[in-house]
Short mmCIF file of C-alpha atoms in Angstrom, two decimals:
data_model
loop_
_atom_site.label_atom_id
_atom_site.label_comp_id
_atom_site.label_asym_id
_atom_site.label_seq_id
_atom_site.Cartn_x
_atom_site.Cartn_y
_atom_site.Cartn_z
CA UNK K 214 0.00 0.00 0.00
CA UNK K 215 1.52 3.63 -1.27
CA UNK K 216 1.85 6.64 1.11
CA UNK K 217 -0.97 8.27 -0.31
CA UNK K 218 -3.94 5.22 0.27
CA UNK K 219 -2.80 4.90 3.80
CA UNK K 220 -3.37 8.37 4.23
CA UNK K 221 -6.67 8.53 2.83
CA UNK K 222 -7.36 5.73 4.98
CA UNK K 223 -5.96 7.23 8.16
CA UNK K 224 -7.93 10.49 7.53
CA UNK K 225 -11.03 8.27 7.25
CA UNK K 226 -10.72 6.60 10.22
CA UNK K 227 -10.31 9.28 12.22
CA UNK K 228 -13.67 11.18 10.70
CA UNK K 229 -11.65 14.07 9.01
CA UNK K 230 -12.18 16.00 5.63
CA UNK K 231 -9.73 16.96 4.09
CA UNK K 232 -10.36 20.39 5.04
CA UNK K 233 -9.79 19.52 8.92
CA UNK K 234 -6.57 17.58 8.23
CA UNK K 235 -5.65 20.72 6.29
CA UNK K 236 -6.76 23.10 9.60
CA UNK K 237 -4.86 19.99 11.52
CA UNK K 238 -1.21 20.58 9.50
CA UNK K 239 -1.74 24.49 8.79
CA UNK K 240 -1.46 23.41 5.20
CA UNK K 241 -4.24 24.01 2.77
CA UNK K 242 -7.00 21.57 1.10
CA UNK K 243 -4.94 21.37 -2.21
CA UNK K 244 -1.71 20.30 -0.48
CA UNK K 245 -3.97 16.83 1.10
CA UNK K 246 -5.82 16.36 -2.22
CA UNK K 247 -2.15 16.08 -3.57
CA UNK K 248 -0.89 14.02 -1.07
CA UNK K 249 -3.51 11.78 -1.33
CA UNK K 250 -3.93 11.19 -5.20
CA UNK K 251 -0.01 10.69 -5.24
CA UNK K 252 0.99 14.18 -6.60
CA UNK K 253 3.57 14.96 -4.06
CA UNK K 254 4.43 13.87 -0.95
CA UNK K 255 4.67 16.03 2.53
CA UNK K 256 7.89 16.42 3.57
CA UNK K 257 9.95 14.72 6.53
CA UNK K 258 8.73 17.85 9.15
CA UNK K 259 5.12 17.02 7.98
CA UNK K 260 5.51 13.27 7.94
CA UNK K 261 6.70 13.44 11.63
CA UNK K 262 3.41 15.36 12.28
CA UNK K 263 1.51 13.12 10.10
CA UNK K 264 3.09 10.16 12.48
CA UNK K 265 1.81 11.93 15.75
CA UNK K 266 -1.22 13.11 14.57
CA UNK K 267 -2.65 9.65 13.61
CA UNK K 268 -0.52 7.79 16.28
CA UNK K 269 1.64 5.45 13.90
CA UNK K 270 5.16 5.18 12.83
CA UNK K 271 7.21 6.82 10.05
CA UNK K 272 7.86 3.37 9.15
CA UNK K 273 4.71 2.59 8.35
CA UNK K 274 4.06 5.54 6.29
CA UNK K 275 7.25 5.38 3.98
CA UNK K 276 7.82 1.83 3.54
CA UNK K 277 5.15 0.95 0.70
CA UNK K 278 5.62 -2.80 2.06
CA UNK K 279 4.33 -2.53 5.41
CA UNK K 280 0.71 -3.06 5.83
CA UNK K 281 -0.15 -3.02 9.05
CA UNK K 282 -0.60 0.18 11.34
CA UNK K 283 2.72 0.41 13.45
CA UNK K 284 2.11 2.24 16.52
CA UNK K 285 4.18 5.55 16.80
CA UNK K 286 7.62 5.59 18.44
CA UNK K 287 7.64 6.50 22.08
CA UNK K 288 8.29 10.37 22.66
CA UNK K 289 11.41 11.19 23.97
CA UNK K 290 12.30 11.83 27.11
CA UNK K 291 11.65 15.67 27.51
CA UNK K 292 9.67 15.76 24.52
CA UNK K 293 5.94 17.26 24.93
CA UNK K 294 3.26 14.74 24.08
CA UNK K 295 -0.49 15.66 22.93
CA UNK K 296 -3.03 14.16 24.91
CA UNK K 297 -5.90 12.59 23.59
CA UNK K 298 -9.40 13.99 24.15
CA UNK K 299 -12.01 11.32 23.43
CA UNK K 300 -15.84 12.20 22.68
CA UNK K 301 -17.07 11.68 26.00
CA UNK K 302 -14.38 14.07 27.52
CA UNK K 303 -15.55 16.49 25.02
CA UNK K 304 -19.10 15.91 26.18
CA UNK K 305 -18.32 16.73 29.89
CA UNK K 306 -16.35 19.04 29.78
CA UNK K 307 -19.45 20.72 27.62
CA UNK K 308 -22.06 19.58 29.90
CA UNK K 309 -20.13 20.73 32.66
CA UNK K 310 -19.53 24.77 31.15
CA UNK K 311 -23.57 24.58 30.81
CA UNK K 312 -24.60 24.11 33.87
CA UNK K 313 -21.75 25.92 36.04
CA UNK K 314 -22.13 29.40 32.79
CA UNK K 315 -25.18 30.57 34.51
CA UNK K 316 -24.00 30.00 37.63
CA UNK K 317 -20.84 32.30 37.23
CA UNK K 318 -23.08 34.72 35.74
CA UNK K 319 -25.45 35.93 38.37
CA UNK K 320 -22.43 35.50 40.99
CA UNK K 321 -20.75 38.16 39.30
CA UNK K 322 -24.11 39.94 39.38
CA UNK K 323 -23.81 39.75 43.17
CA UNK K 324 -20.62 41.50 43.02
CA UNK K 325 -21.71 44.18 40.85
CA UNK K 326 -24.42 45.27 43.17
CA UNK K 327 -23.11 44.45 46.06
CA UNK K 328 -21.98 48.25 46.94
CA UNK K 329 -25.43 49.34 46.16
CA UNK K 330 -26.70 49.01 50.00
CA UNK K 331 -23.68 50.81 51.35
CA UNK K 332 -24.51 53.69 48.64
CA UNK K 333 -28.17 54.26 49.52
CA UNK K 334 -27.82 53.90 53.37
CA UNK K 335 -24.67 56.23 52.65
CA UNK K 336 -27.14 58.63 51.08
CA UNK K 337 -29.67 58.50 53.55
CA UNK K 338 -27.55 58.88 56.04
CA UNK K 339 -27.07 62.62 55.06
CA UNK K 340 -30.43 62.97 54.22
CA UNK K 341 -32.81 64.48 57.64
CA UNK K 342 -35.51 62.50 59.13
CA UNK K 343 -34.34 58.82 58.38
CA UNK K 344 -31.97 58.58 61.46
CA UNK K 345 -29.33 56.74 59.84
CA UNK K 346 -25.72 57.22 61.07
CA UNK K 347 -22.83 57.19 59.07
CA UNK K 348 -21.25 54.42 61.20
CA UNK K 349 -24.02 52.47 61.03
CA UNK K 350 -24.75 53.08 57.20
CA UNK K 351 -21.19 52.40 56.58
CA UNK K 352 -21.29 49.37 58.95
CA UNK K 353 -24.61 47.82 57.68
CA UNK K 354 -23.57 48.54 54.06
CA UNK K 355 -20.02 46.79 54.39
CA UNK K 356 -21.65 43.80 56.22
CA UNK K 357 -24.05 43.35 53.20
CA UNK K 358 -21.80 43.84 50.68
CA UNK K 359 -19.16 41.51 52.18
CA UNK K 360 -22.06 38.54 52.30
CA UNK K 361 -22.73 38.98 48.73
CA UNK K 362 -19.43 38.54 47.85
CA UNK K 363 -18.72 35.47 50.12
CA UNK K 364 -21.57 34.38 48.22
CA UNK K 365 -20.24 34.73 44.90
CA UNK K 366 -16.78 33.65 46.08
CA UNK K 367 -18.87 29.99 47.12
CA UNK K 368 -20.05 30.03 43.57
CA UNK K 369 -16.98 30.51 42.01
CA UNK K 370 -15.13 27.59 43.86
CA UNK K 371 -17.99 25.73 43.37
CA UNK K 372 -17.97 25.94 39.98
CA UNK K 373 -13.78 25.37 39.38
CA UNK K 374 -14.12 22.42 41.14
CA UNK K 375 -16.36 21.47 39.06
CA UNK K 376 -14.31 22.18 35.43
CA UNK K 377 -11.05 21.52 37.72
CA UNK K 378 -10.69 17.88 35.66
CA UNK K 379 -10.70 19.82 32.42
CA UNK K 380 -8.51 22.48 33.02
CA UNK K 381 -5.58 20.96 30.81
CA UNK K 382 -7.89 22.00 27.68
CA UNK K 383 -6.99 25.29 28.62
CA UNK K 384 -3.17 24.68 28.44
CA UNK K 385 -2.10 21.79 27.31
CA UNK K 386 -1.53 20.90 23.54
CA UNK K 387 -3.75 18.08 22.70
CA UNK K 388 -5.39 16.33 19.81
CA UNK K 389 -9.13 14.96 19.70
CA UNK K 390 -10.07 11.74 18.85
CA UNK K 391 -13.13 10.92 16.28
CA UNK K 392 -16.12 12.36 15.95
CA UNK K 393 -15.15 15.56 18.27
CA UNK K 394 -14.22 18.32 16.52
CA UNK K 395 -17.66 17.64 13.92
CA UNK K 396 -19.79 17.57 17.23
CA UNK K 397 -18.42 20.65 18.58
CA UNK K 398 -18.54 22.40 15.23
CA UNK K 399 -22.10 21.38 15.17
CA UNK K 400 -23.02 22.49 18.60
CA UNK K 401 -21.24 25.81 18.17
CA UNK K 402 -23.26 26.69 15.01
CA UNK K 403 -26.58 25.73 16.97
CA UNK K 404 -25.70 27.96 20.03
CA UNK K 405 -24.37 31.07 17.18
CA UNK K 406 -28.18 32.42 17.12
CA UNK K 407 -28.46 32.43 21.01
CA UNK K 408 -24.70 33.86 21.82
CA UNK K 409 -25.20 36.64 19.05
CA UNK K 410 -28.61 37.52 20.79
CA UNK K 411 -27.88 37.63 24.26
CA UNK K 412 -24.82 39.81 23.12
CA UNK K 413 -26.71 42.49 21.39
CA UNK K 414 -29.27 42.24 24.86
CA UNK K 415 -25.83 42.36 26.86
CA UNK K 416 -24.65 45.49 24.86
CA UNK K 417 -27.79 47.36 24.69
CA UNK K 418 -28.35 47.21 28.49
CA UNK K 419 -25.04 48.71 29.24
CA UNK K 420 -25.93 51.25 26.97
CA UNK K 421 -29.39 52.11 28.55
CA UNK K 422 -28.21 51.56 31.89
CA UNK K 423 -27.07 55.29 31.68
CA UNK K 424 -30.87 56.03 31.56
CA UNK K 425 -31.77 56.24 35.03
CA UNK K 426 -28.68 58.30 35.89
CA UNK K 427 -29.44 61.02 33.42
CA UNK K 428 -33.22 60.85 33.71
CA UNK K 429 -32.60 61.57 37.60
CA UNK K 430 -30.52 64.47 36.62
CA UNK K 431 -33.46 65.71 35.46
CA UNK K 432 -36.24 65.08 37.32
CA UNK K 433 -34.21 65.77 40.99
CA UNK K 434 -31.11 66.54 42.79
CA UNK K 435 -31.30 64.93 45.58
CA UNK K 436 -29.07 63.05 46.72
CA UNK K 437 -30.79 60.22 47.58
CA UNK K 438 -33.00 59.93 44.52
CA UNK K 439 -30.00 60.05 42.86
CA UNK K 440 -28.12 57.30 44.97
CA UNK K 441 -31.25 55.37 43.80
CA UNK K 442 -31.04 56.09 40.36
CA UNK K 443 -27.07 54.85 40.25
CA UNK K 444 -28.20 51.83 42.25
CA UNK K 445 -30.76 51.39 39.75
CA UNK K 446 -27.87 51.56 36.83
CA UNK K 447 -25.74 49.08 38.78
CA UNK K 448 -28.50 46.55 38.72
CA UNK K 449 -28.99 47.20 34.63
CA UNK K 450 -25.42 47.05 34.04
CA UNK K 451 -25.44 43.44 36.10
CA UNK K 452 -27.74 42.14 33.72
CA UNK K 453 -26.18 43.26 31.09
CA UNK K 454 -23.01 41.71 32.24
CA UNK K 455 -25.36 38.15 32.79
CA UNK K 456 -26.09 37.95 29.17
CA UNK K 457 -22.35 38.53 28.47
CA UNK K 458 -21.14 36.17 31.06
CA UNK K 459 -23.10 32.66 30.54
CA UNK K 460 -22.96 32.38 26.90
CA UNK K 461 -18.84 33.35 26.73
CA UNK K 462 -18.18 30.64 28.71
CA UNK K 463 -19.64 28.01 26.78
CA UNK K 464 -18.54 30.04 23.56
CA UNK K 465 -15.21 29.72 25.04
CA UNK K 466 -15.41 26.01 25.68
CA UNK K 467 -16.04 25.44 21.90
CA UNK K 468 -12.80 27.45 20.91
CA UNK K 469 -11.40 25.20 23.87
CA UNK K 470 -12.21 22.12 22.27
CA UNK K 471 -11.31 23.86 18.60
CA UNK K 472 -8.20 25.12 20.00
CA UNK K 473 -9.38 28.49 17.86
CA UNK K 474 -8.67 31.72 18.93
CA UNK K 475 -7.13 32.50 22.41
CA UNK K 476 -6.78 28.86 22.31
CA UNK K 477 -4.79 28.08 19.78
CA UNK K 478 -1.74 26.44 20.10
CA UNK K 479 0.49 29.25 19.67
CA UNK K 480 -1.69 31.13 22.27
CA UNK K 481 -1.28 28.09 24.77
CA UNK K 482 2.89 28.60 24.37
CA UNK K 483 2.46 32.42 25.36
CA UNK K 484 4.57 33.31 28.37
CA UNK K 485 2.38 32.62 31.26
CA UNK K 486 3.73 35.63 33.50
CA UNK K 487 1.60 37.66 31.62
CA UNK K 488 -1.69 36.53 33.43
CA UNK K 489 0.32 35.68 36.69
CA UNK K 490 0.61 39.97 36.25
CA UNK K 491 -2.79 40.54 35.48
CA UNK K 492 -3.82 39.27 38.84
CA UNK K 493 -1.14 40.26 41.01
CA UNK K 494 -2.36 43.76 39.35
CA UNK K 495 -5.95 43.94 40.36
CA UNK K 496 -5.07 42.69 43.85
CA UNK K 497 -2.60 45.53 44.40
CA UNK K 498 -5.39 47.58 42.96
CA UNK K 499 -7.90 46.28 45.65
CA UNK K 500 -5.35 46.83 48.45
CA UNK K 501 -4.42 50.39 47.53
CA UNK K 502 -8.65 50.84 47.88
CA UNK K 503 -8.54 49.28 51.70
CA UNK K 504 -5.73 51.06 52.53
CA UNK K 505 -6.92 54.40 51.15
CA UNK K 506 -10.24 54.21 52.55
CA UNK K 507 -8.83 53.24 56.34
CA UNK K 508 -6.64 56.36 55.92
CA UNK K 509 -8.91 58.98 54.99
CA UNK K 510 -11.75 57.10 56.86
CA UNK K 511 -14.22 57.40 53.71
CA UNK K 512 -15.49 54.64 51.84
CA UNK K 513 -17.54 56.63 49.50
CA UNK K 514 -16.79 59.21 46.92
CA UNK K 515 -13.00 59.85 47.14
CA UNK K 516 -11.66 56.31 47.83
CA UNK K 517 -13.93 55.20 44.78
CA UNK K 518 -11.63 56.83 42.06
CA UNK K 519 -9.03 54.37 42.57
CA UNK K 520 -11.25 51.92 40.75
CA UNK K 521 -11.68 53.89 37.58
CA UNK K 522 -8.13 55.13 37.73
CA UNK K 523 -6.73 51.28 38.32
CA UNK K 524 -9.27 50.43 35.04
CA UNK K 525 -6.93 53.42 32.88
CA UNK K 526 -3.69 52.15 33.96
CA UNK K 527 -4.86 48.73 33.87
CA UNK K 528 -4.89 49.69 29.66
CA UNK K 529 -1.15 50.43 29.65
CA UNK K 530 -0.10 47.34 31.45
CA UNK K 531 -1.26 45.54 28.89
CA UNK K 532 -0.19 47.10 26.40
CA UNK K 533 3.37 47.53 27.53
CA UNK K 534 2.63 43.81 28.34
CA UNK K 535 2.04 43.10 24.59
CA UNK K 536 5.01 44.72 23.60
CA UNK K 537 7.15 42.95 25.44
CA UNK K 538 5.38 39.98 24.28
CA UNK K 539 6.00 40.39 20.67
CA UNK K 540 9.52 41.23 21.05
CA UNK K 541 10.22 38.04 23.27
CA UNK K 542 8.63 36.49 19.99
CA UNK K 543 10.68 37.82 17.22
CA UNK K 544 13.86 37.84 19.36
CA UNK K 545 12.72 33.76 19.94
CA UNK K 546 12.11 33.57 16.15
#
């Protein structure tokens, strides 16, 4: 049997058009359809990732003599091998993005309203006849806003360990066994209409959540009615955020699965110090808020600009990040 019938027959087996094995090597449609009507051959790079990809040996596809499927060589000792991710992993690890997406969702609602008691008792409190204090506005208002985000924090570690078994997706390299990649294209192109709906819902509610906030403008200015109306835009912007929130994840899990997009393999070989950054970041940013709040004993309007000012900076981080990213790159290349 030539080079080219075993790899029609390999492809075959493994449930791939042509077009996928193309996606597979990076080559294009016309490079297979030549290698498999015995144009032209791949050459020795490609056969080595013809030999991984199907899980046989060089020998077996050179030598026109041997017949029978030779398993692959063993991987040396240092070298990275893909892991295999049959149909039923594919299936859970789906399964289990569906049911924890909404969760994750309406815990970060939690968090985006959770100030919102602390604002309107704050209000009140400097409002006659409602005998608030500040102390006990501030105190009643942190106590609140600390249970909502214990409760979102349960949610959260809920739902990692949850997806904890298919965390490799995110960062190893691996290859999928039949049948997967077709499901998941399938199921991605059946959730499309749903994902691009609850987007434009997602974006038009951040939009309109600046409704309220204007239309108090107008109709008072008092403080408290316009506490309310903030509140009000908090709890818009929340949903809005929802939508957003539980169909990315499972949009995400697709381009997991595909290894498209921030998933791809050259994404997965990105320096990792980047994120470890992002999040050392946005704690330093949180402590700087405690810190600045203790010392000028105000947890209201002035110790609330570091969050807007963190966002700003937040923007050149990453962008000196991605500079320093692409140079590591071409200096590598």
């Amino acid at each position: 049997m030539i080079f080219a019938d075993k790899l029609v027959q390999l492809r075959k087996k493994s449930g791939w058009s042509q077009e996928e094995l193309a996606e597979q090597m990076k080559v294009t449609r016309q490079s297979v359809s030549k290698w498999e009507g015995a144009q032209s051959i791949p050459d020795l790079a490609k056969m080595v990732q013809l030999s991984n990809l199907f899980g046989v040996s060089l020998d077996y596809l050179l030598k026109d003599e041997i017949e029978e499927l030779e398993p692959a060589a063993p991987a040396e000792k240092g070298e990275e091998k893909a892991r295999w991710v049959s149909l039923e992993e594919a299936n859970g690890f789906l399964e289990a993005k569906t049911q924890t997406a909404g969760k994750i969702a309406w815990a970060t609602f939690l968090c985006i309203i959770s100030p919102i008691t602390m604002l309107i008792l704050g209000a009140a409190s400097e409002t006659p006849g409602y005998g608030i204090t500040e102390d006990m506005a501030g105190g009643i208002g942190m106590i609140v806003m600390l249970i909502l985000v214990a409760a979102a924090v349960a949610v959260y570690i809920s739902c990692g360990h949850r997806t904890e078994p298919y965390q490799y997706l995110e960062k190893e390299l691996f290859e999928t066994e039949y049948g997967v990649e077709g499901m998941v294209r399938e199921r991605r192109e059946n959730f499309r209409a749903y994902y691009t709906k609850n987007n434009i819902i997602g974006t038009c509610l951040c939009i309109l959540a600046l409704v309220p906030l204007f239309g108090g403008l107008i109709i008072s200015q008092k403080d408290l009615f316009l506490v309310i109306m903030l509140s009000l835009m908090f709890v818009i912007v929340g949903v809005g955020v929802v939508c957003f929130i539980r169909v990315g994840i499972i949009w995400v899990s697709f381009e997991k699965l595909l290894q498209e997009g921030d998933y791809s393999h050259q994404q997965k070989l990105k320096n990792p110090i980047i994120t470890a950054i992002s999040v050392a970041y946005w704690c330093i940013a949180a402590a700087v808020y405690v810190v600045f709040s203790f010392a000028t004993d105000s947890w209201s309007d002035s110790s609330r600009v570091v969050w807007p000012v963190a966002g700003v900076l937040y923007g050149a981080v990453r962008v000196i990040l991605s500079a320093v990213e692409k140079k590591s790159q071409v200096r590598d290349r």
